[in-house]
GROMACS .gro file of C-alpha atoms in nm:
model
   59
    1UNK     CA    1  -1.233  -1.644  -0.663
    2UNK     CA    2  -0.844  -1.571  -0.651
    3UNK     CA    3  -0.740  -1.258  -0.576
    4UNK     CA    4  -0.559  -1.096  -0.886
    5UNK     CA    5  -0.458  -0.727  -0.739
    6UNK     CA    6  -0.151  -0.629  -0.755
    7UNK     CA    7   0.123  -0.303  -0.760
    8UNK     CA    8   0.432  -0.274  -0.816
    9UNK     CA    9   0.623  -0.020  -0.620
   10UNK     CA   10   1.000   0.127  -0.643
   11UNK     CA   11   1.176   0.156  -0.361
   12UNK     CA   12   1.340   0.484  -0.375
   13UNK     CA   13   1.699   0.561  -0.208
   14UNK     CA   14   1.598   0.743   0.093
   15UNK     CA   15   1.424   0.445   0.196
   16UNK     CA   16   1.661   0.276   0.240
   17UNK     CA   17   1.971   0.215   0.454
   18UNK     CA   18   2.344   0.120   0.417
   19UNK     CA   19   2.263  -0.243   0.357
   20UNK     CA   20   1.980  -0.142   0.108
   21UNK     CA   21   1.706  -0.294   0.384
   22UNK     CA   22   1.392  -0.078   0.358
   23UNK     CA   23   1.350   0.090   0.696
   24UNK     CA   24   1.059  -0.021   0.875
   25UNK     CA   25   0.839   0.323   0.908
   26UNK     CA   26   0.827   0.277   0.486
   27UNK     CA   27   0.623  -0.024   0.497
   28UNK     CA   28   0.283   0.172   0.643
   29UNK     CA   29   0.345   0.390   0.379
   30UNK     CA   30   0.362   0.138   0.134
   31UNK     CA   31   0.062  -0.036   0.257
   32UNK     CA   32  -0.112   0.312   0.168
   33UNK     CA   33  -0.046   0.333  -0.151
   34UNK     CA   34  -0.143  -0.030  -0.224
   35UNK     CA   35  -0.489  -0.006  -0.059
   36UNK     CA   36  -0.543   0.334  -0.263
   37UNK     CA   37  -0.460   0.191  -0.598
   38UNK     CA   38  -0.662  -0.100  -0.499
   39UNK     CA   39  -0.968   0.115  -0.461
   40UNK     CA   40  -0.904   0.348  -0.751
   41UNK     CA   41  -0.809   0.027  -0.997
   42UNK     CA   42  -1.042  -0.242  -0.868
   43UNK     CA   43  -1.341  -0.097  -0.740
   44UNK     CA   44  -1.616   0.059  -0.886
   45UNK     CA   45  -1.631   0.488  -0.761
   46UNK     CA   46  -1.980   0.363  -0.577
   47UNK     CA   47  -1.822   0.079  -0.357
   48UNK     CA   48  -1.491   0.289  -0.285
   49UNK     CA   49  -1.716   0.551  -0.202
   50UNK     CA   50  -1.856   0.294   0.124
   51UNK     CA   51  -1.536   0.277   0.285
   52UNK     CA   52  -1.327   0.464   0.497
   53UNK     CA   53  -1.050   0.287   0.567
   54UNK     CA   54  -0.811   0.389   0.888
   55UNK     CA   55  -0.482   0.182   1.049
   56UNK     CA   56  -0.600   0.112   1.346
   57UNK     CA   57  -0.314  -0.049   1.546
   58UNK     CA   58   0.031  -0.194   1.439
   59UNK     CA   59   0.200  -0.458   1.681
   0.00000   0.00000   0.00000
């Protein structure tokens, strides 16, 4: 099955610097927002309900 999920996001102006290049502390906050839409839009409230989701470790 292909995954169909997707967000779209605006980037707002404090996100951004001089060169209008997202600074990189945005992205985890980004990622965030994406996983939470994906569990409110995609999944049902009893399998969102199973997880508990945490960042573990960026590199």
């Amino acid at each position: 099955m292909d995954y169909q999920f997707s967000h779209r996001l605006r980037v707002r102006y404090s996100e951004i610097d001089g060169q209008k290049v997202v600074y990189n502390s945005h992205y985890l906050t980004y990622i965030d927002v994406a996983v939470t839409e994906y569990f409110e839009q995609v999944l049902s409230q009893e399998e969102a309900s199973r997880f508990d989701y945490v960042l573990l470790k960026l590199r």
